[in-house]
Short mmCIF file of C-alpha atoms in Angstrom, two decimals:
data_model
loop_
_atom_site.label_atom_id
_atom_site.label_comp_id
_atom_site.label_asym_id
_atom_site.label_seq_id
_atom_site.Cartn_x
_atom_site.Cartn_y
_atom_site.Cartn_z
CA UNK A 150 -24.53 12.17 4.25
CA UNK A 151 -22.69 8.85 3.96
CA UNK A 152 -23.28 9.04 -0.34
CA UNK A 153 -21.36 12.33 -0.03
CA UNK A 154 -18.35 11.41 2.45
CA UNK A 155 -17.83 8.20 -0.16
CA UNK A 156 -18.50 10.80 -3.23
CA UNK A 157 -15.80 13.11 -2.14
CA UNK A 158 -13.62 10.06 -1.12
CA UNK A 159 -13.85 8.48 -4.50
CA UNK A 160 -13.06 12.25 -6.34
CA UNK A 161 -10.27 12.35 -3.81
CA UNK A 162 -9.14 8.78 -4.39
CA UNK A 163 -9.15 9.79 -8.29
CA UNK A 164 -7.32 12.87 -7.98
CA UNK A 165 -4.30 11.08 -5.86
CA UNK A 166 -4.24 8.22 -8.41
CA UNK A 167 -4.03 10.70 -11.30
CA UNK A 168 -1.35 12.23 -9.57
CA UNK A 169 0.62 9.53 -8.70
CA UNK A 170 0.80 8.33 -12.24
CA UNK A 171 1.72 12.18 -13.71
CA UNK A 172 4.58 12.37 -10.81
CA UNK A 173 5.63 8.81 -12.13
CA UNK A 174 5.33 9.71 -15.74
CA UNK A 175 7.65 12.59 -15.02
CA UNK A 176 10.37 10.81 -13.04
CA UNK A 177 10.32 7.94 -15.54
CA UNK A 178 11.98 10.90 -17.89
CA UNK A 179 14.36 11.94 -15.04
CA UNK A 180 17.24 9.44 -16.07
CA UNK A 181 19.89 8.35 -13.32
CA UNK A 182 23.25 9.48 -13.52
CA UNK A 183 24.57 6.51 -11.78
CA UNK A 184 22.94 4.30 -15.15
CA UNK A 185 22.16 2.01 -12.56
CA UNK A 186 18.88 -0.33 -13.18
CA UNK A 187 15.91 -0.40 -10.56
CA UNK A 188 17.30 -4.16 -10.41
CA UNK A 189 20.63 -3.03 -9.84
CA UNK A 190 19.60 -0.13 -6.91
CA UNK A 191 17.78 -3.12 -5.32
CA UNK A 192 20.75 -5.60 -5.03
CA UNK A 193 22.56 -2.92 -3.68
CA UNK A 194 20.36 -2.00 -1.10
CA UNK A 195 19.99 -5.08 0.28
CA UNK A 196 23.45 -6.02 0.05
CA UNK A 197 24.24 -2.61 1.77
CA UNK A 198 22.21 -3.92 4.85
CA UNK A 199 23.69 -6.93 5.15
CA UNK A 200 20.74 -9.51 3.56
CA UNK A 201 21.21 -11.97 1.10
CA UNK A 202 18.74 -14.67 1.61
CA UNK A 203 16.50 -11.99 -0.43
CA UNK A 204 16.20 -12.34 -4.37
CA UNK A 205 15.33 -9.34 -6.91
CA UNK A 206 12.85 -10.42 -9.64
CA UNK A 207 10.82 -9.19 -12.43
CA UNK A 208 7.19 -9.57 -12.50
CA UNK A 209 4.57 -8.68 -15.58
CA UNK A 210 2.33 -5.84 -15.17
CA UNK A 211 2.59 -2.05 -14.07
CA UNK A 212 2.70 -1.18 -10.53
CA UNK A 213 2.83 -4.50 -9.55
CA UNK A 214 5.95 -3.90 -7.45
CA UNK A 215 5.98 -5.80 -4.11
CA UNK A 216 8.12 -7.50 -1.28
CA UNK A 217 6.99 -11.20 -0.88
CA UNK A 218 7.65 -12.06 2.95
CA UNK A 219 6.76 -15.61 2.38
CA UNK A 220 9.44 -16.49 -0.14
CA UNK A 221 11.93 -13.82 0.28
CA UNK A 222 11.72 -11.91 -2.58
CA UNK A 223 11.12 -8.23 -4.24
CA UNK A 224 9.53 -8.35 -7.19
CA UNK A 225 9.47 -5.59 -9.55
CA UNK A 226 7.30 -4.54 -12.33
CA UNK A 227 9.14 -4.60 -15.92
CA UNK A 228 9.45 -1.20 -16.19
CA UNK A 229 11.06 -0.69 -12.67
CA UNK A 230 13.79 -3.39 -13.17
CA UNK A 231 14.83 -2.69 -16.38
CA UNK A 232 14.35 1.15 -16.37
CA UNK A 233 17.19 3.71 -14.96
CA UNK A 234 15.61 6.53 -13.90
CA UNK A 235 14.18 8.07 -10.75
CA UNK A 236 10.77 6.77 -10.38
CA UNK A 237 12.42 3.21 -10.63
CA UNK A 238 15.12 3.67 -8.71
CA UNK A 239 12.54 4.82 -5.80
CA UNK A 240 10.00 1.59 -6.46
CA UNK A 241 13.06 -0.23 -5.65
CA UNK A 242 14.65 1.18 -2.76
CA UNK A 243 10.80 0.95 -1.33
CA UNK A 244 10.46 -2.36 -1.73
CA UNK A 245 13.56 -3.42 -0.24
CA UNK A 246 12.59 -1.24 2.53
CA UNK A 247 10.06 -3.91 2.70
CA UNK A 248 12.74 -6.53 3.02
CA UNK A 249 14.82 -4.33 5.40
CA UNK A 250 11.34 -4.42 7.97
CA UNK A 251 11.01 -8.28 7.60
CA UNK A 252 15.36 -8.85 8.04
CA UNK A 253 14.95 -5.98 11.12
CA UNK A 254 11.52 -7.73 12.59
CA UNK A 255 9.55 -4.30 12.17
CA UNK A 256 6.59 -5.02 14.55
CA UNK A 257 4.02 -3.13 12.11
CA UNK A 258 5.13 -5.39 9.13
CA UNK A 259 4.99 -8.24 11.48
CA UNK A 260 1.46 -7.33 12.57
CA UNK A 261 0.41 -6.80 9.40
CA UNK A 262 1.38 -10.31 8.64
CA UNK A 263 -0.35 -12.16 11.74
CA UNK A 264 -3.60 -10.28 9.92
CA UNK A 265 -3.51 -11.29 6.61
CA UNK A 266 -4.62 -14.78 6.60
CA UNK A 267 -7.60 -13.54 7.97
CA UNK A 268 -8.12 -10.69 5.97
CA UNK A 269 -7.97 -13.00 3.14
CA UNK A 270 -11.01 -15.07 4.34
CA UNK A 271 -12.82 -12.06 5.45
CA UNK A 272 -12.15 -10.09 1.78
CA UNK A 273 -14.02 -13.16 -0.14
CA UNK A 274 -17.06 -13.12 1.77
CA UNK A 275 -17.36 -9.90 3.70
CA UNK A 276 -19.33 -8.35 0.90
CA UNK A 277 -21.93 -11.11 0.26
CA UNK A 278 -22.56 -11.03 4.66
CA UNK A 279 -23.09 -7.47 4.55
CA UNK A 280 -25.24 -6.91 1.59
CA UNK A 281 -26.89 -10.25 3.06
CA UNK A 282 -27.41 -8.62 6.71
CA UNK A 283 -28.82 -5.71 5.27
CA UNK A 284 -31.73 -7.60 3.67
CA UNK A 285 -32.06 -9.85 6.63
CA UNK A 286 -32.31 -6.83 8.96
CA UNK A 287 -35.60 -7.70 10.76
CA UNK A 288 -35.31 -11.90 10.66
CA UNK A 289 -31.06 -11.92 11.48
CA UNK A 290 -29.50 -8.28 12.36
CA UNK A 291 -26.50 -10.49 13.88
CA UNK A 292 -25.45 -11.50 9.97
CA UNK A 293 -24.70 -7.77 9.64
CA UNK A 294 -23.08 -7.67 12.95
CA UNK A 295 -20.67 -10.66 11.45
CA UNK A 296 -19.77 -8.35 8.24
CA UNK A 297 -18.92 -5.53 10.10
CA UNK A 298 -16.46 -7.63 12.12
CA UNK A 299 -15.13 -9.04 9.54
CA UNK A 300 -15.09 -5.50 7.51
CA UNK A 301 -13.33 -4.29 10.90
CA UNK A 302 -10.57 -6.58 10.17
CA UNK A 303 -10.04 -5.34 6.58
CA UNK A 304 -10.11 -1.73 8.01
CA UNK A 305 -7.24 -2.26 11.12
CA UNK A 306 -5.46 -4.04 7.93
CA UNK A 307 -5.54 -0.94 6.02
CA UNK A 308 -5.30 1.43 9.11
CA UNK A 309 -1.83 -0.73 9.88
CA UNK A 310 -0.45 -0.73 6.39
CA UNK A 311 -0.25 3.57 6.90
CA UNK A 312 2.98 2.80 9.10
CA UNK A 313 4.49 0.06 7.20
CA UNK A 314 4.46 2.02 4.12
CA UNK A 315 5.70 5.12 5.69
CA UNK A 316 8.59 3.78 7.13
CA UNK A 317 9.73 1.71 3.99
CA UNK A 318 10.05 5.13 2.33
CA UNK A 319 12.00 6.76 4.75
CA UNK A 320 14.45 3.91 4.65
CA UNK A 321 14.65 3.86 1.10
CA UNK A 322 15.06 7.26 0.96
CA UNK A 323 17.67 7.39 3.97
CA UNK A 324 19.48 4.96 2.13
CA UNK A 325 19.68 6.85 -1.08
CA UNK A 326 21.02 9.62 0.21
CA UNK A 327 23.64 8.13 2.96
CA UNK A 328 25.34 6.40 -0.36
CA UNK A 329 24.56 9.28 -2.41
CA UNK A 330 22.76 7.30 -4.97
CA UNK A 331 21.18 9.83 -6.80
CA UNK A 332 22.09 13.50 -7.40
CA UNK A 333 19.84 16.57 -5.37
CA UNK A 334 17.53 16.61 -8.57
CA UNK A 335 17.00 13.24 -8.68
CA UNK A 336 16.24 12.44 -4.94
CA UNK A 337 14.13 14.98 -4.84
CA UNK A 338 12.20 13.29 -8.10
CA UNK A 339 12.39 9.91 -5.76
CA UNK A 340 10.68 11.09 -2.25
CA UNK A 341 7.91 13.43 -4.20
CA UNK A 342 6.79 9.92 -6.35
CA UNK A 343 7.05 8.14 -3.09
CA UNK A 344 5.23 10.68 -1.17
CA UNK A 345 2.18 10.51 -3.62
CA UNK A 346 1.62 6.54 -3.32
CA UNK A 347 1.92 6.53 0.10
CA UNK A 348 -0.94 8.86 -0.09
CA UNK A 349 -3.36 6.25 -1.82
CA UNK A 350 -3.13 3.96 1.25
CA UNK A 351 -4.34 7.11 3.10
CA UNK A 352 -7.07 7.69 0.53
CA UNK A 353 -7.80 3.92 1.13
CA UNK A 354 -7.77 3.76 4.63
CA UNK A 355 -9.54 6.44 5.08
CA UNK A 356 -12.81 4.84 2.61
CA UNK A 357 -12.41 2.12 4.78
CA UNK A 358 -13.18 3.80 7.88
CA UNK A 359 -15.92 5.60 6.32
CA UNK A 360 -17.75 2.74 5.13
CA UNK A 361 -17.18 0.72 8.25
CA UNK A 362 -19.12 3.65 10.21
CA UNK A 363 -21.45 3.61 7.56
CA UNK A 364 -22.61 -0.56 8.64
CA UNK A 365 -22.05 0.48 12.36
CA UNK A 366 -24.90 3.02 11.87
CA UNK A 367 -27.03 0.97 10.12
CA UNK A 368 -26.73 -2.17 12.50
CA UNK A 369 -26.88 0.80 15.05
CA UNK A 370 -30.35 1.91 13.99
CA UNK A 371 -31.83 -1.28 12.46
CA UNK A 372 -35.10 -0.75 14.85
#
C-alpha cells in the first residue's frame, strides 16, 4: 500500500515539477513592459514597504532564488535578476515577500525559523537512525522511535512552510497589482508561475506525511 501512495506521490511530484518549469519557460518569453529587471522589481518592492536594511543579490544556479533571514538579503538566481520578463519579475516580488514576513514579524516565518536549527541536525542523521531502527527492530525498537521524532520534525517543517509560502505570493502579487507593475497579461503570467511552485511544497509536504505514517506503522507493529 505504502509503495503505491509514495509511487503516485513521486509521478505526482514529477508532473508538478515538469509543470512548473513549462509555466516558467513560457513566462520567461512574456517580456515586461515596464523593462524593469527582476533586480530592479525587487528594490522596489522593498523600498515600497518601507525596508532598507535588506540587500538584492545575485546568486549562481537556477532556481536558487531565496530570502536569507540571517543576513538580510534576497538572493536571486542569474536569470531572475538580470532577466525582464514575467516569471522574473514574480521570483522577485516572492522573495521579497519573504523579506516583507521577516520586517512584519509573520509568526509562520518566525516559527519556521525557531525549527530550523533543528531540522538541520535532524536532516543529517535522520536517515541513517531510521534505516538503523529498522534493522535493530527486535534488540532496540526505541532507535526507530528516535527517527521518527526526528523525521516528525522535518515533516511540521514542511507542513509549516505551506503558509509561509502562500502568503509571500499573495503579497507579491498584491503588490504588483496595487502599483500596477505589470499589465493584465502579464500578472496573470506572474500568479499562474507562482501558483505552480507553491504546489511542489504541497507535493513535498504531503511525501512527508506519507512516509512519516509509513515508520509510525512499522514501529506500530514491530511485534
Amino acid at each position: 500500500m505504502y509503495l503505491l501512495l509514495a509511487g503516485l506521490i513521486m509521478l505526482f511530484s514529477w508532473l508538478v515539477s515538469r509543470q512548473l518549469k513549462n509555466k516558467f519557460e513560457k513566462y520567461s518569453k512574456l517580456q515586461l513592459n515596464n523593462g524593469m529587471s527582476g533586480a530592479e522589481i525587487a528594490e522596489k518592492m522593498l523600498a515600497d514597504h518601507g525596508i532598507t536594511d535588506v540587500t538584492v543579490i545575485s546568486t549562481p544556479g537556477r532556481l536558487t532564488d531565496h530570502y536569507n533571514p540571517a543576513d538580510k538579503t534576497v538572493n536571486l538566481s542569474e536569470a531572475v535578476y538580470n532577466q525582464r520578463n514575467a516569471a522574473a519579475a514574480a521570483v522577485a516580488a516572492h522573495e521579497c515577500g519573504h523579506a516583507v514576513q521577516h520586517a512584519t514579524a509573520y509568526s509562520w516565518l518566525e516559527f519556521r525559523s525557531q525549527l530550523v536549527p533543528v531540522v538541520n541536525i535532524a536532516s543529517n542523521y535522520v536517515q541513517w537512525i531510521l534505516i538503523g531502527g529498522i534493522f535493530m527492530m527486535k534488540t532496540f525498537p526505541n532507535l526507530l522511535l528516535i527517527g521518527i521524532v526526528l523525521f516528525a520534525a522535518t515533516t511540521i517543517f514542511s507542513i509549516i512552510t505551506l503558509p509561509v509560502e502562500y502568503d509571500a505570493s499573495n503579497r507579491a502579487l498584491a503588490w504588483l497589482e496595487n502599483k500596477n507593475m505589470l499589465t493584465s497579461e502579464e500578472q496573470a503570467g506572474a500568479k499562474d508561475a507562482l501558483k505552480w511552485a507553491a504546489r511542489t511544497y504541497v507535493v513535498a509536504a504531503i511525501g512527508s506525511i506519507a512516509t512519516l505514517l509509513y515508520y509510525i506503522m512499522i514501529y506500530m507493529n514491530r511485534r
